[in-house]
Coordinates of C-alpha atoms and ligand atoms in Angstrom, one line a residue:
M1 CA 21.9 5.1 -20.2
P2 CA 18.3 5.4 -19.0
L3 CA 17.7 1.9 -20.3
L4 CA 20.6 0.6 -18.3
S5 CA 19.6 2.3 -15.1
A6 CA 16.0 1.0 -15.6
R7 CA 17.4 -2.5 -15.9
R8 CA 19.5 -2.0 -12.8
R9 CA 16.4 -0.7 -11.0
V10 CA 14.5 -3.8 -11.9
L11 CA 17.4 -5.9 -10.7
L12 CA 17.6 -4.1 -7.4
G13 CA 13.9 -4.3 -6.9
G14 CA 14.0 -8.0 -7.5
L15 CA 16.8 -8.4 -5.0
A16 CA 15.0 -6.4 -2.4
I17 CA 11.9 -8.5 -2.9
L18 CA 13.9 -11.7 -2.6
A19 CA 15.8 -10.4 0.5
G20 CA 12.4 -9.4 2.1
L21 CA 11.1 -12.9 1.2
L22 CA 14.0 -14.6 2.9
V23 CA 13.8 -12.4 6.0
S24 CA 10.1 -12.9 6.3
V25 CA 10.4 -16.7 5.8
W26 CA 13.2 -16.8 8.4
L27 CA 11.2 -14.7 10.9
A28 CA 8.1 -16.8 10.4
G29 CA 10.2 -19.9 11.0
R30 CA 11.5 -18.4 14.2
Y31 CA 8.0 -17.4 15.2
A32 CA 6.7 -21.0 14.5
E33 CA 9.6 -22.4 16.6
R34 CA 8.9 -20.1 19.5
R35 CA 5.2 -20.9 19.4
H36 CA 6.0 -24.6 19.3
W37 CA 8.3 -24.2 22.3
S38 CA 5.8 -22.3 24.3
E39 CA 3.1 -24.8 23.6
T40 CA 5.3 -27.7 24.4
A41 CA 6.5 -26.0 27.6
I42 CA 2.9 -25.4 28.7
E43 CA 2.1 -29.1 28.1
A44 CA 5.3 -30.2 29.8
R45 CA 4.7 -28.0 32.8
G46 CA 1.3 -29.7 33.4
Q47 CA 3.0 -33.1 33.1
L48 CA 5.7 -32.1 35.5
E49 CA 3.1 -30.9 38.0
L50 CA 1.4 -34.3 37.9
Y51 CA 4.7 -36.1 38.5
A52 CA 5.6 -33.8 41.4
Q53 CA 2.2 -34.5 42.9
S54 CA 2.5 -38.3 42.7
L55 CA 5.9 -38.1 44.3
R56 CA 4.7 -35.8 47.1
I57 CA 1.7 -38.1 47.7
L58 CA 4.0 -41.1 48.0
V59 CA 6.3 -39.5 50.5
E60 CA 3.4 -37.8 52.5
R61 CA 1.7 -41.2 52.9
F62 CA 4.6 -42.6 54.9
R63 CA 5.9 -39.5 56.6
A64 CA 3.9 -39.9 59.8
L65 CA 4.5 -43.7 60.1
P66 CA 8.0 -43.6 61.8
A67 CA 6.9 -40.9 64.2
I68 CA 3.8 -42.9 65.3
L69 CA 5.8 -46.1 65.7
A70 CA 8.5 -44.3 67.7
L71 CA 5.9 -43.8 70.4
D72 CA 5.1 -47.6 70.5
T73 CA 5.8 -49.0 73.9
E74 CA 6.8 -52.5 72.6
I75 CA 9.5 -50.9 70.5
Q76 CA 10.7 -48.8 73.4
A77 CA 10.8 -51.9 75.6
L78 CA 12.8 -53.8 73.1
L79 CA 15.4 -51.1 72.9
H80 CA 15.6 -51.0 76.7
D81 CA 16.1 -54.6 77.0
A82 CA 17.3 -56.5 73.9
S83 CA 18.1 -59.7 75.7
D84 CA 14.9 -61.6 74.8
P85 CA 15.2 -63.1 71.3
L86 CA 11.4 -63.8 71.3
A87 CA 10.7 -60.2 71.7
H88 CA 12.8 -59.5 68.7
E89 CA 10.9 -61.9 66.6
R90 CA 7.5 -60.6 67.9
L91 CA 8.4 -57.1 66.9
S92 CA 9.7 -58.2 63.5
R93 CA 6.4 -60.0 62.8
R94 CA 4.5 -56.9 63.8
L95 CA 6.6 -54.7 61.6
Q96 CA 6.1 -57.2 58.7
R97 CA 2.3 -57.0 59.2
L98 CA 2.3 -53.2 59.4
N99 CA 4.5 -53.0 56.3
Q100 CA 2.1 -55.2 54.4
E101 CA -0.8 -53.0 55.4
A102 CA 0.9 -49.8 54.6
G103 CA 2.6 -51.0 51.4
A104 CA 5.9 -49.4 52.2
G105 CA 9.3 -50.9 51.3
V106 CA 10.9 -52.0 54.5
L107 CA 10.3 -51.1 58.2
Y108 CA 13.1 -51.6 60.6
L109 CA 14.5 -50.7 64.0
L110 CA 18.1 -49.8 64.7
D111 CA 19.7 -49.7 68.2
L112 CA 22.0 -47.0 69.4
R113 CA 24.9 -48.7 67.7
G114 CA 23.1 -48.6 64.4
E115 CA 22.4 -52.3 64.3
A116 CA 19.1 -53.6 63.0
I117 CA 17.4 -55.5 65.8
A118 CA 14.0 -55.9 64.1
A119 CA 12.9 -55.7 60.5
S120 CA 9.8 -56.3 58.4
N121 CA 11.9 -58.4 56.0
W122 CA 13.3 -60.6 58.9
Q123 CA 12.2 -63.8 57.1
E124 CA 13.6 -62.9 53.7
P125 CA 17.1 -63.7 52.5
S126 CA 17.8 -60.0 52.2
S127 CA 16.9 -59.5 55.8
F128 CA 18.4 -56.4 57.4
I129 CA 18.6 -58.0 60.8
G130 CA 22.2 -58.0 62.1
G131 CA 23.3 -55.4 59.6
N132 CA 24.9 -52.2 60.8
Y133 CA 23.8 -48.9 59.4
A134 CA 25.6 -46.5 61.7
F135 CA 27.4 -45.0 58.7
R136 CA 24.1 -44.0 57.0
P137 CA 23.3 -40.3 57.3
Y138 CA 19.6 -41.1 58.1
F139 CA 20.8 -42.8 61.2
Q140 CA 23.2 -40.1 62.2
G141 CA 20.7 -37.4 61.3
A142 CA 18.0 -39.0 63.5
L143 CA 20.4 -39.1 66.5
R144 CA 21.3 -35.5 65.9
E145 CA 18.0 -33.9 65.0
G146 CA 15.4 -36.4 65.8
S147 CA 14.5 -37.3 62.3
A148 CA 16.0 -37.5 58.8
R149 CA 15.4 -38.2 55.2
Y150 CA 17.8 -39.7 52.8
F151 CA 18.0 -41.2 49.4
A152 CA 20.4 -44.0 48.8
V153 CA 20.9 -47.3 47.2
G154 CA 20.3 -50.0 49.7
A155 CA 23.6 -51.3 51.2
T156 CA 22.3 -54.9 51.7
I157 CA 20.5 -55.6 48.5
G158 CA 21.3 -52.7 46.3
V159 CA 17.7 -51.5 45.8
P160 CA 17.5 -47.8 45.8
G161 CA 15.2 -46.2 48.3
Y162 CA 14.1 -43.2 50.2
F163 CA 14.8 -43.6 53.9
L164 CA 12.7 -41.7 56.4
S165 CA 14.1 -42.1 60.0
R166 CA 12.9 -41.1 63.5
A167 CA 14.6 -41.3 66.8
V168 CA 12.8 -43.4 69.4
R169 CA 13.0 -41.8 72.9
D170 CA 12.0 -42.9 76.4
A171 CA 9.8 -40.9 78.8
D172 CA 12.9 -38.9 79.7
E173 CA 13.5 -37.9 76.1
R174 CA 16.6 -40.0 76.0
I175 CA 17.3 -41.6 72.6
L176 CA 17.0 -45.4 72.6
G177 CA 17.3 -46.1 68.9
V178 CA 16.1 -45.2 65.4
L179 CA 13.1 -46.4 63.5
V180 CA 13.5 -46.4 59.7
I181 CA 11.1 -46.8 56.8
K182 CA 12.5 -47.4 53.4
L183 CA 10.3 -46.4 50.5
V184 CA 11.0 -48.2 47.2
M185 CA 10.2 -45.9 44.3
E186 CA 10.6 -48.4 41.6
D187 CA 6.8 -48.7 40.9
L188 CA 6.5 -45.0 40.5
Q189 CA 9.4 -45.0 38.1
R190 CA 7.8 -47.8 36.1
D191 CA 4.6 -45.7 35.8
W192 CA 6.5 -42.9 34.4
A193 CA 8.2 -45.0 31.7
G194 CA 5.3 -44.9 29.3
Q195 CA 4.9 -41.1 29.4
P196 CA 6.3 -38.8 26.7
G197 CA 9.7 -37.3 27.4
I198 CA 12.3 -38.2 30.0
L199 CA 11.7 -37.5 33.6
L200 CA 14.6 -37.2 36.0
V201 CA 14.5 -36.6 39.7
T202 CA 17.8 -35.2 40.8
D203 CA 19.0 -34.8 44.3
Q204 CA 21.1 -31.9 45.7
H205 CA 24.2 -33.4 44.1
Q206 CA 22.6 -33.3 40.6
V207 CA 22.5 -37.0 40.5
A208 CA 19.5 -38.5 38.8
I209 CA 18.1 -40.7 41.5
L210 CA 15.0 -41.5 39.6
A211 CA 14.6 -41.6 35.8
S212 CA 11.8 -42.7 33.6
R213 CA 14.4 -44.4 31.4
P214 CA 16.7 -46.8 33.2
A215 CA 19.8 -45.8 31.2
W216 CA 19.5 -42.2 32.5
R217 CA 19.6 -43.2 36.2
F218 CA 22.5 -42.3 38.4
R219 CA 24.0 -39.9 36.0
V220 CA 25.4 -36.7 37.2
L221 CA 23.8 -33.8 35.4
Q222 CA 26.4 -31.1 35.6
G223 CA 29.4 -32.9 36.8
V224 CA 29.9 -33.5 40.5
P225 CA 32.9 -31.7 42.1
A226 CA 35.6 -34.3 43.0
K227 CA 35.5 -33.7 46.7
L228 CA 31.8 -34.0 47.0
R229 CA 31.9 -37.1 44.8
A230 CA 34.4 -38.7 47.2
G231 CA 32.0 -38.0 50.0
L232 CA 29.2 -39.6 48.2
D233 CA 31.2 -42.7 47.5
D234 CA 32.1 -42.8 51.2
A235 CA 28.5 -42.9 52.0
R236 CA 28.1 -45.7 49.5
R237 CA 25.1 -43.7 48.7
Y238 CA 24.7 -44.8 45.2
G239 CA 26.0 -48.2 45.7
V240 CA 28.8 -49.5 43.7
R241 CA 27.7 -47.7 40.6
E242 CA 29.9 -45.6 38.6
L243 CA 28.5 -42.1 38.4
Q244 CA 28.6 -41.2 34.7
P245 CA 28.4 -37.6 33.7
L246 CA 25.6 -36.2 31.6
A247 CA 27.2 -33.4 29.6
M248 CA 24.8 -30.6 29.1
Q249 CA 25.1 -27.5 27.1
S250 CA 22.6 -24.7 27.3
L251 CA 21.5 -23.5 23.9
R252 CA 18.9 -21.0 24.7
R253 CA 16.7 -19.9 27.6
L254 CA 13.0 -19.7 26.8
D255 CA 10.1 -18.1 28.6
D256 CA 8.7 -19.6 31.7
G257 CA 12.0 -21.0 32.9
A258 CA 12.2 -23.5 30.0
E259 CA 15.6 -24.1 28.4
L260 CA 16.9 -25.6 25.3
L261 CA 19.8 -28.0 26.0
R262 CA 22.2 -30.1 24.0
I263 CA 22.8 -33.3 26.0
D264 CA 25.4 -36.0 25.4
G265 CA 23.2 -38.7 26.9
P266 CA 22.7 -42.4 26.7
D267 CA 20.8 -41.9 23.4
G268 CA 23.6 -39.9 21.9
R269 CA 23.9 -36.2 21.4
R270 CA 20.5 -34.6 21.2
D271 CA 18.7 -31.4 21.8
Y272 CA 16.0 -31.2 24.5
L273 CA 13.6 -28.8 25.9
R274 CA 14.0 -28.9 29.7
L275 CA 11.5 -27.8 32.3
S276 CA 12.2 -28.2 36.0
Q277 CA 10.4 -28.0 39.3
S278 CA 12.0 -28.2 42.7
L279 CA 10.7 -30.2 45.6
P280 CA 12.1 -28.2 48.5
D281 CA 11.0 -30.6 51.2
E282 CA 13.2 -33.4 49.8
G283 CA 15.8 -31.1 48.3
W284 CA 15.1 -32.7 44.9
T285 CA 14.5 -31.3 41.5
L286 CA 12.1 -32.8 38.9
Q287 CA 13.3 -32.3 35.4
L288 CA 11.4 -33.1 32.3
L289 CA 13.2 -33.4 29.0
R290 CA 11.3 -33.3 25.8
E291 CA 13.0 -33.9 22.5
A292 CA 13.5 -30.6 20.9
H293 CA 12.6 -31.0 17.3
V294 CA 10.2 -28.5 15.8
P295 CA 7.7 -30.2 13.5
G296 CA 8.6 -29.2 9.9
G297 CA 5.0 -28.9 8.9
A298 CA 4.2 -26.1 11.3
V299 CA 7.4 -24.2 10.3
R300 CA 6.6 -24.7 6.6
G301 CA 3.0 -23.5 7.2
Y302 CA 4.1 -20.3 8.9
A303 CA 6.9 -19.8 6.3
L304 CA 4.5 -20.2 3.4
A305 CA 2.0 -17.9 5.0
A306 CA 4.7 -15.3 5.6
A307 CA 6.0 -15.7 2.0
G308 CA 2.5 -15.3 0.7
I309 CA 1.8 -12.2 2.7
W310 CA 5.2 -10.7 1.8
L311 CA 4.7 -11.4 -1.9
A312 CA 1.2 -10.0 -1.8
L313 CA 2.4 -6.9 -0.1
A314 CA 5.4 -6.5 -2.5
F315 CA 3.2 -6.9 -5.5
L316 CA 0.6 -4.6 -4.2
F317 CA 3.3 -2.1 -3.6
L318 CA 4.7 -2.6 -7.1
F319 CA 1.2 -2.4 -8.6
L320 CA 0.5 0.9 -6.8
G321 CA 4.0 2.2 -7.9
Q322 CA 3.3 1.2 -11.5
R323 CA -0.1 2.9 -11.4
Q324 CA 1.4 6.0 -10.0
K325 CA 4.0 6.0 -12.8
N326 CA 1.4 5.3 -15.5
R327 CA -0.6 8.2 -14.2
R328 CA 2.4 10.5 -14.3
L329 CA 3.2 9.3 -17.8
L330 CA -0.4 9.9 -18.8
L331 CA -0.4 13.4 -17.4
R332 CA 2.9 14.2 -19.1
R333 CA 1.5 12.9 -22.4
R334 CA -1.7 14.9 -22.0
A335 CA 0.4 18.0 -21.3
E336 CA 2.4 17.3 -24.4
L337 CA -0.7 16.8 -26.4
E338 CA -2.2 20.0 -25.1
R339 CA 0.9 21.9 -26.0
L340 CA 0.8 20.3 -29.5
V341 CA -2.8 21.2 -30.0
E342 CA -2.1 24.8 -28.9
E343 CA 0.8 25.0 -31.3
R344 CA -1.2 23.6 -34.1
T345 CA -4.1 25.9 -33.3
A346 CA -1.8 28.9 -33.4
A347 CA -0.3 27.7 -36.6
L348 CA -3.8 27.2 -38.1
R349 CA -4.9 30.6 -36.9
Q350 CA -1.9 32.1 -38.5
A351 CA -2.5 30.2 -41.7
Q352 CA -6.1 31.3 -41.7
D353 CA -5.1 34.9 -41.1
E354 CA -2.7 34.7 -44.0
L355 CA -5.5 33.1 -46.1
V356 CA -7.9 35.9 -45.2
Q357 CA -5.3 38.4 -46.1
A358 CA -4.6 36.7 -49.4
A359 CA -8.3 36.6 -50.3
K360 CA -8.6 40.2 -49.3
M361 CA -5.7 41.1 -51.6
A362 CA -7.3 39.1 -54.4
A363 CA -10.5 41.2 -53.9
L364 CA -8.5 44.3 -53.9
G365 CA -6.9 43.3 -57.1
Q366 CA -10.2 42.8 -58.6
M367 CA -11.4 46.1 -57.4
S368 CA -8.3 48.0 -58.4
A369 CA -9.4 48.4 -62.0
A370 CA -12.7 49.9 -61.0
L371 CA -11.0 52.0 -58.5
A372 CA -8.5 53.3 -61.0
H373 CA -11.5 54.3 -63.1
E374 CA -13.2 55.9 -60.0
I375 CA -10.1 57.9 -59.2
N376 CA -9.5 58.8 -62.8
Q377 CA -12.9 60.5 -63.1
P378 CA -12.4 63.0 -60.3
L379 CA -8.9 63.7 -61.5
T380 CA -10.2 64.5 -65.0
A381 CA -12.9 66.6 -63.5
M382 CA -10.4 68.4 -61.3
R383 CA -8.1 69.1 -64.3
M384 CA -11.1 70.7 -66.0
Q385 CA -12.0 72.7 -62.9
L386 CA -8.4 73.9 -62.6
G387 CA -8.5 74.9 -66.3
S388 CA -11.7 76.9 -65.8
L389 CA -10.1 78.3 -62.6
G390 CA -7.3 79.8 -64.7
L391 CA -9.8 81.4 -67.0
L392 CA -11.9 82.7 -64.1
L393 CA -8.6 84.1 -62.5
A394 CA -8.0 86.1 -65.7
K395 CA -11.6 87.4 -65.5
N396 CA -11.2 88.0 -61.8
D397 CA -14.6 86.4 -61.2
S398 CA -14.1 85.6 -57.5
A399 CA -17.6 84.2 -56.9
A400 CA -17.3 81.7 -59.7
M401 CA -13.8 80.9 -58.6
R402 CA -15.1 80.1 -55.1
T403 CA -17.7 77.7 -56.5
C404 CA -14.9 76.1 -58.6
L405 CA -12.6 75.7 -55.6
A406 CA -15.5 74.2 -53.5
R407 CA -16.1 71.6 -56.3
I408 CA -12.4 70.7 -56.3
D409 CA -12.5 70.4 -52.5
G410 CA -15.5 68.1 -52.7
L411 CA -13.7 65.9 -55.3
L412 CA -10.6 65.7 -53.1
T413 CA -12.6 64.9 -50.0
R414 CA -14.3 62.0 -51.8
M415 CA -11.0 60.7 -53.1
A416 CA -9.4 61.0 -49.7
A417 CA -12.3 59.0 -48.1
L418 CA -12.0 56.3 -50.7
T419 CA -8.2 55.8 -50.6
G420 CA -8.2 56.2 -46.8
H421 CA -10.7 53.4 -46.5
L422 CA -8.9 51.2 -49.0
K423 CA -5.8 51.5 -46.8
T424 CA -7.8 50.4 -43.7
F425 CA -9.3 47.5 -45.6
A426 CA -5.9 46.3 -46.9
R427 CA -4.4 46.4 -43.5
D428 CA -3.9 43.0 -41.9
T429 CA -6.3 42.5 -39.0
P430 CA -5.7 39.9 -36.3
S431 CA -8.6 37.6 -35.9
G432 CA -8.8 38.1 -32.1
L433 CA -9.9 41.8 -32.3
R434 CA -13.5 42.3 -31.3
E435 CA -15.6 45.5 -31.1
R436 CA -19.1 46.6 -31.0
L437 CA -20.3 47.7 -34.4
Q438 CA -23.3 48.7 -36.5
P439 CA -24.0 46.4 -39.5
D440 CA -25.4 49.4 -41.4
T441 CA -22.0 51.1 -41.2
V442 CA -20.2 48.0 -42.4
V443 CA -22.6 47.8 -45.4
D444 CA -22.0 51.5 -46.1
H445 CA -18.2 51.0 -46.3
A446 CA -18.5 47.9 -48.4
L447 CA -20.8 49.7 -50.8
L448 CA -18.4 52.7 -50.9
L449 CA -15.6 50.4 -52.0
L450 CA -17.7 48.9 -54.8
E451 CA -19.6 52.1 -55.7
A452 CA -17.7 52.5 -59.0
R453 CA -18.7 49.1 -60.2
I454 CA -22.2 49.4 -59.1
R455 CA -22.6 52.7 -60.9
Q456 CA -20.9 51.3 -64.0
D457 CA -23.2 48.3 -64.2
A458 CA -26.2 50.4 -63.4
V459 CA -27.2 48.1 -60.5
Q460 CA -30.2 49.1 -58.5
V461 CA -29.5 48.9 -54.8
L462 CA -32.5 48.4 -52.5
R463 CA -31.5 48.8 -48.8
R464 CA -33.4 48.4 -45.6
R465 CA -31.4 50.1 -42.9
E466 CA -31.7 49.3 -39.2
P467 CA -29.9 52.0 -37.2
L468 CA -30.7 50.3 -33.8
A469 CA -28.8 47.2 -34.8
W470 CA -25.6 46.5 -33.0
V471 CA -23.5 43.4 -33.2
E472 CA -20.1 42.3 -31.8
G473 CA -17.3 41.4 -34.2
N474 CA -14.4 42.6 -36.2
A475 CA -15.5 45.5 -38.5
I476 CA -12.8 45.2 -41.1
R477 CA -13.3 41.4 -41.4
L478 CA -17.0 41.7 -41.6
E479 CA -16.6 44.4 -44.3
Q480 CA -14.4 41.9 -46.1
V481 CA -17.2 39.4 -46.0
L482 CA -19.7 41.9 -47.4
V483 CA -17.3 43.1 -50.1
N484 CA -17.0 39.5 -51.1
L485 CA -20.7 38.8 -51.1
L486 CA -21.4 42.1 -53.1
H487 CA -18.6 41.3 -55.5
N488 CA -20.1 37.8 -56.2
A489 CA -23.5 39.3 -56.6
L490 CA -22.3 41.9 -59.1
A491 CA -20.4 39.2 -61.0
A492 CA -23.5 37.0 -61.1
M493 CA -25.7 39.9 -62.4
A494 CA -23.2 41.0 -65.1
G495 CA -24.9 40.9 -68.5
R496 CA -28.3 40.3 -67.0
E497 CA -31.3 42.3 -67.9
R498 CA -32.6 42.9 -64.3
R499 CA -29.8 43.9 -62.0
E500 CA -31.2 44.3 -58.5
L501 CA -29.3 44.2 -55.2
R502 CA -31.3 43.9 -52.0
I503 CA -29.6 44.4 -48.7
A504 CA -31.8 44.0 -45.6
L505 CA -31.3 43.8 -41.9
R506 CA -33.9 42.2 -39.5
R507 CA -34.1 40.9 -36.0
D508 CA -34.5 37.2 -35.2
G509 CA -34.6 36.4 -31.5
G510 CA -31.1 37.2 -30.1
D511 CA -29.6 37.7 -33.5
W512 CA -29.5 40.1 -36.4
L513 CA -29.9 38.7 -39.9
L514 CA -28.1 40.6 -42.6
S515 CA -29.2 39.4 -46.1
V516 CA -27.6 40.1 -49.5
A517 CA -29.8 39.0 -52.4
D518 CA -29.2 39.5 -56.1
S519 CA -31.1 38.8 -59.3
G520 CA -28.2 36.9 -60.9
G521 CA -30.0 33.7 -61.6
G522 CA -28.9 31.9 -58.4
I523 CA -26.6 28.9 -57.8
A524 CA -27.1 25.5 -59.4
P525 CA -28.7 23.2 -56.9
E526 CA -25.8 20.7 -57.1
H527 CA -23.4 23.6 -56.2
L528 CA -25.4 24.9 -53.3
S529 CA -23.6 22.6 -50.8
R530 CA -20.2 23.3 -52.2
V531 CA -19.9 27.1 -52.5
F532 CA -18.3 27.4 -49.1
E533 CA -15.6 24.9 -49.9
P534 CA -12.1 26.4 -50.4
F535 CA -11.1 26.6 -54.1
F536 CA -14.6 25.9 -55.3
T537 CA -15.3 28.2 -58.2
T538 CA -17.3 28.2 -61.4
K539 CA -15.4 31.2 -62.7
P540 CA -12.9 30.8 -65.5
V541 CA -9.2 30.5 -64.6
G542 CA -7.7 33.9 -63.7
E543 CA -11.0 35.3 -62.5
G544 CA -11.8 33.4 -59.4
L545 CA -9.7 31.7 -56.7
G546 CA -12.7 30.0 -55.0
L547 CA -11.5 31.3 -51.7
G548 CA -13.9 34.2 -51.1
L549 CA -16.8 32.3 -49.6
A550 CA -14.6 29.9 -47.7
V551 CA -12.8 32.7 -46.0
S552 CA -16.1 34.6 -45.4
Y553 CA -17.6 31.5 -43.8
G554 CA -14.6 31.2 -41.5
I555 CA -14.8 34.8 -40.5
V556 CA -18.5 34.7 -39.7
R557 CA -18.1 31.5 -37.7
E558 CA -15.2 33.0 -35.8
S559 CA -17.3 36.0 -34.7
G560 CA -20.0 33.6 -33.3
G561 CA -22.3 33.9 -36.3
Q562 CA -23.4 31.8 -39.3
L563 CA -23.4 32.2 -43.0
E564 CA -26.1 30.5 -45.1
V565 CA -27.1 30.5 -48.7
H566 CA -30.3 29.7 -50.7
N567 CA -31.8 30.7 -54.0
A568 CA -34.6 33.2 -53.8
G569 CA -36.3 35.8 -56.1
G570 CA -34.4 34.9 -59.3
G571 CA -31.0 34.9 -57.6
A572 CA -28.9 33.9 -54.7
Q573 CA -29.5 35.1 -51.2
F574 CA -26.7 35.0 -48.6
T575 CA -27.7 35.5 -45.0
L576 CA -25.4 36.5 -42.2
R577 CA -26.6 35.6 -38.8
L578 CA -24.9 37.7 -36.1
P579 CA -25.5 37.7 -32.3
A580 CA -27.0 40.9 -31.2
A581 CA -25.0 43.2 -28.9
A582 CA -26.6 45.7 -26.5
S583 CA -26.9 49.1 -28.2
P584 CA -25.0 51.9 -26.5
D585 CA -26.7 55.1 -25.6
T586 CA -28.7 56.0 -28.7
L587 CA -28.2 59.7 -28.2
Q588 CA -24.5 59.4 -28.8
P589 CA -23.5 59.9 -32.4
S590 CA -21.9 56.8 -34.0
P591 CA -18.1 57.2 -34.1
Q592 CA -18.0 55.2 -37.3
E593 CA -20.2 57.6 -39.3
P594 CA -18.0 59.4 -41.8
Ligands
ADP601 P1 -14.9 33.0 -56.6 O1 -15.7 34.2 -56.5 O2 -13.4 33.3 -56.6 O3 -15.2 32.0 -57.5 P2 -16.2 32.4 -54.1 O4 -15.9 31.5 -53.0 O5 -16.5 33.8 -53.7 O6 -15.0 32.3 -55.1 O7 -17.4 31.8 -54.8 C1 -17.5 30.5 -55.2 C2 -18.5 30.2 -56.2 O8 -19.9 30.4 -55.7 C3 -18.5 31.1 -57.4 O9 -17.5 30.6 -58.4 C4 -19.9 31.0 -57.9 O10 -20.1 29.9 -58.7 C5 -20.7 30.8 -56.7 N1 -21.4 32.0 -56.3 C6 -21.0 32.8 -55.3 N2 -21.9 33.8 -55.1 C7 -22.8 33.7 -56.1 C8 -24.0 34.5 -56.4 N3 -24.3 35.6 -55.8 N4 -24.7 34.0 -57.5 C9 -24.4 32.9 -58.1 N5 -23.3 32.1 -57.8 C10 -22.5 32.5 -56.8

């Protein structure tokens, strides 16, 4: 089960990374698009501003001309009296010259009926002279309000133009006629053709009166209401042309008034970015359309960068997660290892304790023969004393009886001390127990246990006591070490001529050195390094286990000391190095003294 869930987790993680990747790539694409739009919009806005400026300059240049000419006395005179055909021609010539100077389209004068009585193009085939323009709103507007502006396609020659008109008045402010200037914007339109994007100038009816691409001209941007359209046709404003619609669908509004549009235009259905600016004086709106296609390179670049960043983040996250997991795993393993070490240590300690006990029991076994002999002796002695006690009772010799009883008492006390101590020695002692103790006392006890053997073998014991010496350790275990050392020494000296046991205690820095030396001939040099090994023995089978020194070594090391051996004075010398402990108040009697 955990395997399956782990696999599922990997799968889910992979899906999450993939989803994140897609989202970040998509977002980056959106961002790239938005950036591209705003950059294009800024550029287009500048372009639009330039177009608006050139249009404004063109109109401004001629705005004042009709007003000035309206004050001209020759014009006023002709309107007063139109009977002289020469006067007509003279004015037409003048208008022609003026027009050439100013560079406008056409300059012409209408009388109150709307008939052209003088025109700058009087000599041309397309001459306005004789034409009636009363239906034109610029004529009616000038009569009504004094001046007017109007865009229309010329009624005579079909050339589109912007008409600026001005009423001509006499001294009494009576209107005599209307002076008109027609601005032809074809040049301007031609200049725009080379520029990027499509520029449209729409009038208040949303008709594109100017366009940088001819096919877009005279299209209705948002569909003209039928009634209004009829009115436009009446005015013959856009000439005979059919007003084709330009279906527009807004896709999205962007910042700074820019808008994304889908247009069914002359170039087919396409998406454009539109920016517009109104020309309030003319009631027109300039619109710049830029093809709305986002360069794939930019989008790819952003998408790649986003994907890179996302993947880097995802992998960093994974890496950190994995590291955390590894660390946790490591900690768990370490904890397990520590527990294992503790368990093993405990098991080892127990095994060692068991070993110590086993070795001790072996020593006990070896001692038991001597002890049986030792106990037998006082028993025989006591039997004899009891026998003589019976005789003394018959004699009623109370003084002798008291002496006899005292002897029995002494024998019993000694036996009790011996067996009591044997019991203590045999007892299992946990290794952790530590107390403050006097090495001298420990030596006393060990000697007591082996006294029978020592006496039997007539071994000479030379001791140097040190009552001020105190060490820290486990008395029973230390006693076990000493019993073992003494036992080995006695064994080595058995059958030797000189049997001398030297036990000494001396100070060495922060330690006490307790040495046990014998005259048993020592240890063979090749054995010296091996005597502390478990099961190393030179004794015949059945006599030695080879455990005594190994266990002793362990006990001494455990109590913070050291056990060393070397040959000296015709025998082996074992030295116990024990860290010194502070001595308690020397006036207090030692509790371990029997
Ligand atoms: P065991 O006494 O059962 O052999 P020990 O570990 O006590 O086991 O001793 C190991 C060996 O070290 C002995 O068999 C003996 O050869 C040697 N040895 C120990 N003490 C003495 C000594 N005092 N003199 C000579 N040899 C000794």
